[in-house]
Amino acid sequence: MQSWLDVDPTSDFSIYNLPFGVFETRDRAPRAGIAIGDYIVDLAVLAERRLLPLPDHAPHREEDLQRALNRPTLNDFIALSKSVTGAVRLCVQQLLMASSRDAHPPEVWAHALVRQRDARMLMPLRVPNYTDFYSSLHHATNVGAMFRDPKTPLLPNWRHLPVAYHGRASSIVVSGAPIRRPRGQIKRDDDPTPTFGPTLALDFELEMAFVIGKASPLGRPITTSEAEQYIFGLLLFNDWSARDIQKWEYQPLGPFLGKNFASTISPWIVTLEALDPFRVPMPSQEPPPLPYLRASGNQSFDIHLAVDLIAPSGLTLTVCRSNFRHMYWTMSQQLAHHTVNGCNVEVGDLMASGTLSGPTPESYGSMLELTWNGRNPLRLPDGSTRTFLEDGDAVALRGWAERDGMRVGFGEARAQILPALDGEA
């Protein structure tokens, strides 16, 4: 496909992609948009011009669509159903095709296209609930070898179910929002009692998250075969972690203050439809999972991932290159397990993958693994080193899929670390 817009072939936002987000400008209130190259298509403008017709079988009116596109989050739009959101995406794709260049007066596009540099991206979702999984075999093995037993690093349940915990939805922020270094209780191995202060082991976690696009009723599980009907799309997810706070607090109930202070997401949601050409077979699972978790076929995706560490001087080092296909438990299995007990899901819920580490040291998705808990510091090109993240550092997660001339990317999830607040709790 070719667009009449000039789109750089290396752009994440090709005509094959067309992800959804929420933006505002000095003269436009928050609203829904689609990314294409260096531009944003203002969906509210197209809806007002009656250029986004609903499918014939849609149970909604055009007024419902216009109202949803003028909201400050995508929740109402996503809730209209995949038939509507998919039709909107395909309609915009058709409007942007080279063959459609002269189909509408130039003044339509003069108002409907906004340069990304002139817009501010906002949180794309109101997130009712957030769950963080632990689904990379390589990450779980590394952590188990580091803190438990190198010979038997996995806990007995890991290969039988997708391990997860419920995180804090209120502290999820969009790319660009700074992250304040958290404080909490820290217990060093050689101290008899804990102390209170800023974390000395601030870390990133390279993750992706899928967005729930359809609510389910309380008491009704979602099967692995149904799961993708409930998944609207994916985005990048950085689950910031304070490793020293986490180490002291996590037994017996798991992560709390070491995790809930912030998570950063990318502003654009890439739909499952856009990712369909990049499907790959799911990993071999041994032992075979219980019947409710069984799945087959191309349930995973070949999505390249990278993490850049940006020092306060601006010096940038790519510290990790990994891939989404390293996830042992698929999204369908995660959602089936999440709901098998009758737990319901809501539109806008986020389900994060857990750290997406690969099999080699350069693919480890956290500073904890990259430096092996600080024992092997990273060396930056200027000679400085890092065991964990320092104040002023920034981290940028990137993701993209590429095949046969098609590129579908996620932009980035970036944030800079600010010093801890002064004073005692």
PDB file of N, CA, C and O in Angstrom, residues 28-86:
ATOM      1  N   ARG A  28      -7.274  22.692  20.114  1.00  0.00           N
ATOM      2  CA  ARG A  28      -8.139  21.504  20.044  1.00  0.00           C
ATOM      3  C   ARG A  28      -8.155  20.817  21.396  1.00  0.00           C
ATOM      4  O   ARG A  28      -7.105  20.516  21.960  1.00  0.00           O
ATOM      5  N   ALA A  29      -9.350  20.576  21.891  1.00  0.00           N
ATOM      6  CA  ALA A  29      -9.513  19.852  23.153  1.00  0.00           C
ATOM      7  C   ALA A  29      -9.094  18.397  22.947  1.00  0.00           C
ATOM      8  O   ALA A  29      -9.000  17.914  21.812  1.00  0.00           O
ATOM      9  N   PRO A  30      -8.819  17.654  24.028  1.00  0.00           N
ATOM     10  CA  PRO A  30      -8.439  16.251  23.885  1.00  0.00           C
ATOM     11  C   PRO A  30      -9.418  15.462  23.036  1.00  0.00           C
ATOM     12  O   PRO A  30     -10.642  15.571  23.205  1.00  0.00           O
ATOM     13  N   ARG A  31      -8.873  14.652  22.157  1.00  0.00           N
ATOM     14  CA  ARG A  31      -9.688  13.889  21.204  1.00  0.00           C
ATOM     15  C   ARG A  31      -8.892  12.716  20.651  1.00  0.00           C
ATOM     16  O   ARG A  31      -7.679  12.649  20.814  1.00  0.00           O
ATOM     17  N   ALA A  32      -9.585  11.832  19.945  1.00  0.00           N
ATOM     18  CA  ALA A  32      -8.959  10.633  19.384  1.00  0.00           C
ATOM     19  C   ALA A  32      -8.277  10.950  18.069  1.00  0.00           C
ATOM     20  O   ALA A  32      -8.759  11.765  17.271  1.00  0.00           O
ATOM     21  N   GLY A  33      -7.137  10.283  17.855  1.00  0.00           N
ATOM     22  CA  GLY A  33      -6.424  10.441  16.604  1.00  0.00           C
ATOM     23  C   GLY A  33      -5.779   9.144  16.173  1.00  0.00           C
ATOM     24  O   GLY A  33      -5.679   8.181  16.937  1.00  0.00           O
ATOM     25  N   ILE A  34      -5.330   9.127  14.924  1.00  0.00           N
ATOM     26  CA  ILE A  34      -4.582   8.010  14.354  1.00  0.00           C
ATOM     27  C   ILE A  34      -3.256   8.554  13.859  1.00  0.00           C
ATOM     28  O   ILE A  34      -3.203   9.608  13.225  1.00  0.00           O
ATOM     29  N   ALA A  35      -2.172   7.844  14.149  1.00  0.00           N
ATOM     30  CA  ALA A  35      -0.845   8.277  13.716  1.00  0.00           C
ATOM     31  C   ALA A  35      -0.553   7.767  12.305  1.00  0.00           C
ATOM     32  O   ALA A  35      -0.802   6.601  11.993  1.00  0.00           O
ATOM     33  N   ILE A  36      -0.009   8.662  11.463  1.00  0.00           N
ATOM     34  CA  ILE A  36       0.460   8.310  10.136  1.00  0.00           C
ATOM     35  C   ILE A  36       1.694   9.150   9.847  1.00  0.00           C
ATOM     36  O   ILE A  36       1.614  10.382   9.786  1.00  0.00           O
ATOM     37  N   GLY A  37       2.849   8.527   9.762  1.00  0.00           N
ATOM     38  CA  GLY A  37       4.084   9.273   9.551  1.00  0.00           C
ATOM     39  C   GLY A  37       4.316  10.293  10.652  1.00  0.00           C
ATOM     40  O   GLY A  37       4.264   9.968  11.836  1.00  0.00           O
ATOM     41  N   ASP A  38       4.554  11.540  10.258  1.00  0.00           N
ATOM     42  CA  ASP A  38       4.775  12.623  11.218  1.00  0.00           C
ATOM     43  C   ASP A  38       3.482  13.340  11.581  1.00  0.00           C
ATOM     44  O   ASP A  38       3.517  14.393  12.229  1.00  0.00           O
ATOM     45  N   TYR A  39       2.348  12.772  11.185  1.00  0.00           N
ATOM     46  CA  TYR A  39       1.062  13.443  11.370  1.00  0.00           C
ATOM     47  C   TYR A  39       0.138  12.647  12.294  1.00  0.00           C
ATOM     48  O   TYR A  39       0.339  11.462  12.552  1.00  0.00           O
ATOM     49  N   ILE A  40      -0.899  13.346  12.727  1.00  0.00           N
ATOM     50  CA  ILE A  40      -2.023  12.732  13.424  1.00  0.00           C
ATOM     51  C   ILE A  40      -3.281  13.041  12.627  1.00  0.00           C
ATOM     52  O   ILE A  40      -3.520  14.214  12.248  1.00  0.00           O
ATOM     53  N   VAL A  41      -4.071  12.035  12.342  1.00  0.00           N
ATOM     54  CA  VAL A  41      -5.376  12.237  11.717  1.00  0.00           C
ATOM     55  C   VAL A  41      -6.386  12.500  12.831  1.00  0.00           C
ATOM     56  O   VAL A  41      -6.589  11.664  13.711  1.00  0.00           O
ATOM     57  N   ASP A  42      -6.999  13.673  12.798  1.00  0.00           N
ATOM     58  CA  ASP A  42      -8.000  14.049  13.797  1.00  0.00           C
ATOM     59  C   ASP A  42      -9.301  13.327  13.453  1.00  0.00           C
ATOM     60  O   ASP A  42     -10.021  13.715  12.518  1.00  0.00           O
ATOM     61  N   LEU A  43      -9.597  12.274  14.199  1.00  0.00           N
ATOM     62  CA  LEU A  43     -10.773  11.464  13.905  1.00  0.00           C
ATOM     63  C   LEU A  43     -12.072  12.216  14.163  1.00  0.00           C
ATOM     64  O   LEU A  43     -13.083  11.973  13.486  1.00  0.00           O
ATOM     65  N   ALA A  44     -12.063  13.136  15.111  1.00  0.00           N
ATOM     66  CA  ALA A  44     -13.269  13.918  15.382  1.00  0.00           C
ATOM     67  C   ALA A  44     -13.636  14.770  14.175  1.00  0.00           C
ATOM     68  O   ALA A  44     -14.829  14.920  13.845  1.00  0.00           O
ATOM     69  N   VAL A  45     -12.630  15.326  13.503  1.00  0.00           N
ATOM     70  CA  VAL A  45     -12.892  16.130  12.305  1.00  0.00           C
ATOM     71  C   VAL A  45     -13.495  15.269  11.204  1.00  0.00           C
ATOM     72  O   VAL A  45     -14.482  15.651  10.553  1.00  0.00           O
ATOM     73  N   LEU A  46     -12.925  14.081  10.969  1.00  0.00           N
ATOM     74  CA  LEU A  46     -13.474  13.211   9.934  1.00  0.00           C
ATOM     75  C   LEU A  46     -14.902  12.785  10.260  1.00  0.00           C
ATOM     76  O   LEU A  46     -15.745  12.673   9.361  1.00  0.00           O
ATOM     77  N   ALA A  47     -15.172  12.534  11.540  1.00  0.00           N
ATOM     78  CA  ALA A  47     -16.531  12.136  11.927  1.00  0.00           C
ATOM     79  C   ALA A  47     -17.514  13.271  11.699  1.00  0.00           C
ATOM     80  O   ALA A  47     -18.646  13.053  11.229  1.00  0.00           O
ATOM     81  N   GLU A  48     -17.089  14.490  12.020  1.00  0.00           N
ATOM     82  CA  GLU A  48     -17.968  15.651  11.790  1.00  0.00           C
ATOM     83  C   GLU A  48     -18.280  15.831  10.310  1.00  0.00           C
ATOM     84  O   GLU A  48     -19.372  16.280   9.943  1.00  0.00           O
ATOM     85  N   ARG A  49     -17.344  15.474   9.429  1.00  0.00           N
ATOM     86  CA  ARG A  49     -17.547  15.581   7.974  1.00  0.00           C
ATOM     87  C   ARG A  49     -18.244  14.353   7.417  1.00  0.00           C
ATOM     88  O   ARG A  49     -18.370  14.222   6.199  1.00  0.00           O
ATOM     89  N   ARG A  50     -18.694  13.465   8.259  1.00  0.00           N
ATOM     90  CA  ARG A  50     -19.382  12.233   7.847  1.00  0.00           C
ATOM     91  C   ARG A  50     -18.509  11.361   6.951  1.00  0.00           C
ATOM     92  O   ARG A  50     -19.005  10.713   6.015  1.00  0.00           O
ATOM     93  N   LEU A  51     -17.213  11.320   7.244  1.00  0.00           N
ATOM     94  CA  LEU A  51     -16.281  10.518   6.465  1.00  0.00           C
ATOM     95  C   LEU A  51     -15.933   9.199   7.143  1.00  0.00           C
ATOM     96  O   LEU A  51     -15.082   8.455   6.650  1.00  0.00           O
ATOM     97  N   LEU A  52     -16.572   8.913   8.273  1.00  0.00           N
ATOM     98  CA  LEU A  52     -16.328   7.662   8.991  1.00  0.00           C
ATOM     99  C   LEU A  52     -17.663   6.926   9.165  1.00  0.00           C
ATOM    100  O   LEU A  52     -18.190   6.812  10.272  1.00  0.00           O
ATOM    101  N   PRO A  53     -18.226   6.399   8.080  1.00  0.00           N
ATOM    102  CA  PRO A  53     -19.520   5.709   8.196  1.00  0.00           C
ATOM    103  C   PRO A  53     -19.403   4.442   9.020  1.00  0.00           C
ATOM    104  O   PRO A  53     -18.412   3.712   8.939  1.00  0.00           O
ATOM    105  N   LEU A  54     -20.413   4.166   9.823  1.00  0.00           N
ATOM    106  CA  LEU A  54     -20.453   2.951  10.620  1.00  0.00           C
ATOM    107  C   LEU A  54     -20.836   1.770   9.744  1.00  0.00           C
ATOM    108  O   LEU A  54     -21.546   1.925   8.741  1.00  0.00           O
ATOM    109  N   PRO A  55     -20.385   0.575  10.091  1.00  0.00           N
ATOM    110  CA  PRO A  55     -20.839  -0.610   9.347  1.00  0.00           C
ATOM    111  C   PRO A  55     -22.351  -0.784   9.486  1.00  0.00           C
ATOM    112  O   PRO A  55     -22.958  -0.362  10.489  1.00  0.00           O
ATOM    113  N   ASP A  56     -22.952  -1.394   8.479  1.00  0.00           N
ATOM    114  CA  ASP A  56     -24.417  -1.522   8.452  1.00  0.00           C
ATOM    115  C   ASP A  56     -24.963  -2.248   9.672  1.00  0.00           C
ATOM    116  O   ASP A  56     -26.058  -1.944  10.155  1.00  0.00           O
ATOM    117  N   HIS A  57     -24.200  -3.217  10.190  1.00  0.00           N
ATOM    118  CA  HIS A  57     -24.701  -4.031  11.301  1.00  0.00           C
ATOM    119  C   HIS A  57     -24.366  -3.435  12.662  1.00  0.00           C
ATOM    120  O   HIS A  57     -24.679  -4.015  13.690  1.00  0.00           O
ATOM    121  N   ALA A  58     -23.723  -2.266  12.694  1.00  0.00           N
ATOM    122  CA  ALA A  58     -23.319  -1.674  13.973  1.00  0.00           C
ATOM    123  C   ALA A  58     -24.544  -1.235  14.764  1.00  0.00           C
ATOM    124  O   ALA A  58     -25.448  -0.594  14.213  1.00  0.00           O
ATOM    125  N   PRO A  59     -24.600  -1.547  16.070  1.00  0.00           N
ATOM    126  CA  PRO A  59     -25.759  -1.183  16.888  1.00  0.00           C
ATOM    127  C   PRO A  59     -25.675   0.247  17.420  1.00  0.00           C
ATOM    128  O   PRO A  59     -26.353   0.581  18.387  1.00  0.00           O
ATOM    129  N   HIS A  60     -24.855   1.092  16.792  1.00  0.00           N
ATOM    130  CA  HIS A  60     -24.665   2.453  17.286  1.00  0.00           C
ATOM    131  C   HIS A  60     -24.961   3.448  16.180  1.00  0.00           C
ATOM    132  O   HIS A  60     -24.945   3.147  14.991  1.00  0.00           O
ATOM    133  N   ARG A  61     -25.229   4.686  16.587  1.00  0.00           N
ATOM    134  CA  ARG A  61     -25.470   5.763  15.642  1.00  0.00           C
ATOM    135  C   ARG A  61     -24.192   6.550  15.410  1.00  0.00           C
ATOM    136  O   ARG A  61     -23.265   6.496  16.205  1.00  0.00           O
ATOM    137  N   GLU A  62     -24.157   7.330  14.325  1.00  0.00           N
ATOM    138  CA  GLU A  62     -22.992   8.159  14.052  1.00  0.00           C
ATOM    139  C   GLU A  62     -22.766   9.169  15.172  1.00  0.00           C
ATOM    140  O   GLU A  62     -21.634   9.558  15.446  1.00  0.00           O
ATOM    141  N   GLU A  63     -23.846   9.584  15.825  1.00  0.00           N
ATOM    142  CA  GLU A  63     -23.705  10.523  16.950  1.00  0.00           C
ATOM    143  C   GLU A  63     -22.925   9.883  18.101  1.00  0.00           C
ATOM    144  O   GLU A  63     -22.155  10.550  18.798  1.00  0.00           O
ATOM    145  N   ASP A  64     -23.124   8.561  18.294  1.00  0.00           N
ATOM    146  CA  ASP A  64     -22.371   7.855  19.333  1.00  0.00           C
ATOM    147  C   ASP A  64     -20.886   7.856  18.999  1.00  0.00           C
ATOM    148  O   ASP A  64     -20.041   8.053  19.883  1.00  0.00           O
ATOM    149  N   LEU A  65     -20.566   7.645  17.733  1.00  0.00           N
ATOM    150  CA  LEU A  65     -19.174   7.638  17.316  1.00  0.00           C
ATOM    151  C   LEU A  65     -18.554   9.022  17.487  1.00  0.00           C
ATOM    152  O   LEU A  65     -17.443   9.147  18.020  1.00  0.00           O
ATOM    153  N   GLN A  66     -19.248  10.060  17.059  1.00  0.00           N
ATOM    154  CA  GLN A  66     -18.714  11.417  17.209  1.00  0.00           C
ATOM    155  C   GLN A  66     -18.462  11.756  18.670  1.00  0.00           C
ATOM    156  O   GLN A  66     -17.434  12.343  19.025  1.00  0.00           O
ATOM    157  N   ARG A  67     -19.396  11.379  19.511  1.00  0.00           N
ATOM    158  CA  ARG A  67     -19.251  11.665  20.939  1.00  0.00           C
ATOM    159  C   ARG A  67     -18.035  10.921  21.510  1.00  0.00           C
ATOM    160  O   ARG A  67     -17.235  11.488  22.270  1.00  0.00           O
ATOM    161  N   ALA A  68     -17.867   9.662  21.133  1.00  0.00           N
ATOM    162  CA  ALA A  68     -16.761   8.862  21.659  1.00  0.00           C
ATOM    163  C   ALA A  68     -15.413   9.394  21.188  1.00  0.00           C
ATOM    164  O   ALA A  68     -14.421   9.347  21.931  1.00  0.00           O
ATOM    165  N   LEU A  69     -15.356   9.923  19.971  1.00  0.00           N
ATOM    166  CA  LEU A  69     -14.088  10.422  19.428  1.00  0.00           C
ATOM    167  C   LEU A  69     -13.696  11.772  20.028  1.00  0.00           C
ATOM    168  O   LEU A  69     -12.544  12.192  19.905  1.00  0.00           O
ATOM    169  N   ASN A  70     -14.619  12.437  20.664  1.00  0.00           N
ATOM    170  CA  ASN A  70     -14.343  13.729  21.292  1.00  0.00           C
ATOM    171  C   ASN A  70     -14.103  13.606  22.795  1.00  0.00           C
ATOM    172  O   ASN A  70     -14.097  14.604  23.499  1.00  0.00           O
ATOM    173  N   ARG A  71     -13.906  12.400  23.269  1.00  0.00           N
ATOM    174  CA  ARG A  71     -13.661  12.173  24.687  1.00  0.00           C
ATOM    175  C   ARG A  71     -12.164  12.253  24.990  1.00  0.00           C
ATOM    176  O   ARG A  71     -11.330  12.062  24.095  1.00  0.00           O
ATOM    177  N   PRO A  72     -11.774  12.497  26.261  1.00  0.00           N
ATOM    178  CA  PRO A  72     -10.346  12.609  26.612  1.00  0.00           C
ATOM    179  C   PRO A  72      -9.637  11.276  26.769  1.00  0.00           C
ATOM    180  O   PRO A  72      -8.438  11.254  27.047  1.00  0.00           O
ATOM    181  N   THR A  73     -10.335  10.159  26.617  1.00  0.00           N
ATOM    182  CA  THR A  73      -9.716   8.830  26.571  1.00  0.00           C
ATOM    183  C   THR A  73     -10.416   8.026  25.485  1.00  0.00           C
ATOM    184  O   THR A  73     -11.489   8.395  24.997  1.00  0.00           O
ATOM    185  N   LEU A  74      -9.821   6.888  25.127  1.00  0.00           N
ATOM    186  CA  LEU A  74     -10.377   6.042  24.070  1.00  0.00           C
ATOM    187  C   LEU A  74     -11.388   5.025  24.586  1.00  0.00           C
ATOM    188  O   LEU A  74     -11.939   4.256  23.783  1.00  0.00           O
ATOM    189  N   ASN A  75     -11.667   5.006  25.879  1.00  0.00           N
ATOM    190  CA  ASN A  75     -12.508   3.949  26.443  1.00  0.00           C
ATOM    191  C   ASN A  75     -13.867   3.846  25.766  1.00  0.00           C
ATOM    192  O   ASN A  75     -14.308   2.752  25.394  1.00  0.00           O
ATOM    193  N   ASP A  76     -14.556   4.986  25.604  1.00  0.00           N
ATOM    194  CA  ASP A  76     -15.891   4.945  25.002  1.00  0.00           C
ATOM    195  C   ASP A  76     -15.827   4.508  23.545  1.00  0.00           C
ATOM    196  O   ASP A  76     -16.711   3.784  23.063  1.00  0.00           O
ATOM    197  N   PHE A  77     -14.789   4.924  22.844  1.00  0.00           N
ATOM    198  CA  PHE A  77     -14.618   4.519  21.444  1.00  0.00           C
ATOM    199  C   PHE A  77     -14.356   3.024  21.359  1.00  0.00           C
ATOM    200  O   PHE A  77     -14.994   2.311  20.567  1.00  0.00           O
ATOM    201  N   ILE A  78     -13.438   2.519  22.158  1.00  0.00           N
ATOM    202  CA  ILE A  78     -13.122   1.086  22.145  1.00  0.00           C
ATOM    203  C   ILE A  78     -14.355   0.259  22.489  1.00  0.00           C
ATOM    204  O   ILE A  78     -14.585  -0.809  21.914  1.00  0.00           O
ATOM    205  N   ALA A  79     -15.151   0.761  23.422  1.00  0.00           N
ATOM    206  CA  ALA A  79     -16.333   0.021  23.874  1.00  0.00           C
ATOM    207  C   ALA A  79     -17.411  -0.093  22.801  1.00  0.00           C
ATOM    208  O   ALA A  79     -18.335  -0.905  22.939  1.00  0.00           O
ATOM    209  N   LEU A  80     -17.298   0.677  21.719  1.00  0.00           N
ATOM    210  CA  LEU A  80     -18.284   0.580  20.638  1.00  0.00           C
ATOM    211  C   LEU A  80     -18.195  -0.760  19.910  1.00  0.00           C
ATOM    212  O   LEU A  80     -19.085  -1.102  19.149  1.00  0.00           O
ATOM    213  N   SER A  81     -17.147  -1.503  20.084  1.00  0.00           N
ATOM    214  CA  SER A  81     -16.931  -2.852  19.537  1.00  0.00           C
ATOM    215  C   SER A  81     -15.835  -2.832  18.481  1.00  0.00           C
ATOM    216  O   SER A  81     -15.559  -1.806  17.836  1.00  0.00           O
ATOM    217  N   LYS A  82     -15.247  -3.998  18.285  1.00  0.00           N
ATOM    218  CA  LYS A  82     -14.200  -4.145  17.274  1.00  0.00           C
ATOM    219  C   LYS A  82     -14.729  -3.896  15.873  1.00  0.00           C
ATOM    220  O   LYS A  82     -13.981  -3.452  14.989  1.00  0.00           O
ATOM    221  N   SER A  83     -15.980  -4.192  15.635  1.00  0.00           N
ATOM    222  CA  SER A  83     -16.530  -3.946  14.301  1.00  0.00           C
ATOM    223  C   SER A  83     -16.507  -2.452  13.977  1.00  0.00           C
ATOM    224  O   SER A  83     -16.265  -2.070  12.825  1.00  0.00           O
ATOM    225  N   VAL A  84     -16.713  -1.614  14.988  1.00  0.00           N
ATOM    226  CA  VAL A  84     -16.691  -0.165  14.768  1.00  0.00           C
ATOM    227  C   VAL A  84     -15.259   0.347  14.692  1.00  0.00           C
ATOM    228  O   VAL A  84     -14.891   1.064  13.756  1.00  0.00           O
ATOM    229  N   THR A  85     -14.427  -0.004  15.672  1.00  0.00           N
ATOM    230  CA  THR A  85     -13.053   0.506  15.665  1.00  0.00           C
ATOM    231  C   THR A  85     -12.293   0.002  14.447  1.00  0.00           C
ATOM    232  O   THR A  85     -11.499   0.739  13.849  1.00  0.00           O
ATOM    233  N   GLY A  86     -12.533  -1.254  14.075  1.00  0.00           N
ATOM    234  CA  GLY A  86     -11.891  -1.784  12.882  1.00  0.00           C
ATOM    235  C   GLY A  86     -12.346  -1.088  11.622  1.00  0.00           C
ATOM    236  O   GLY A  86     -11.541  -0.818  10.719  1.00  0.00           O
TER     237      GLY A  86
END
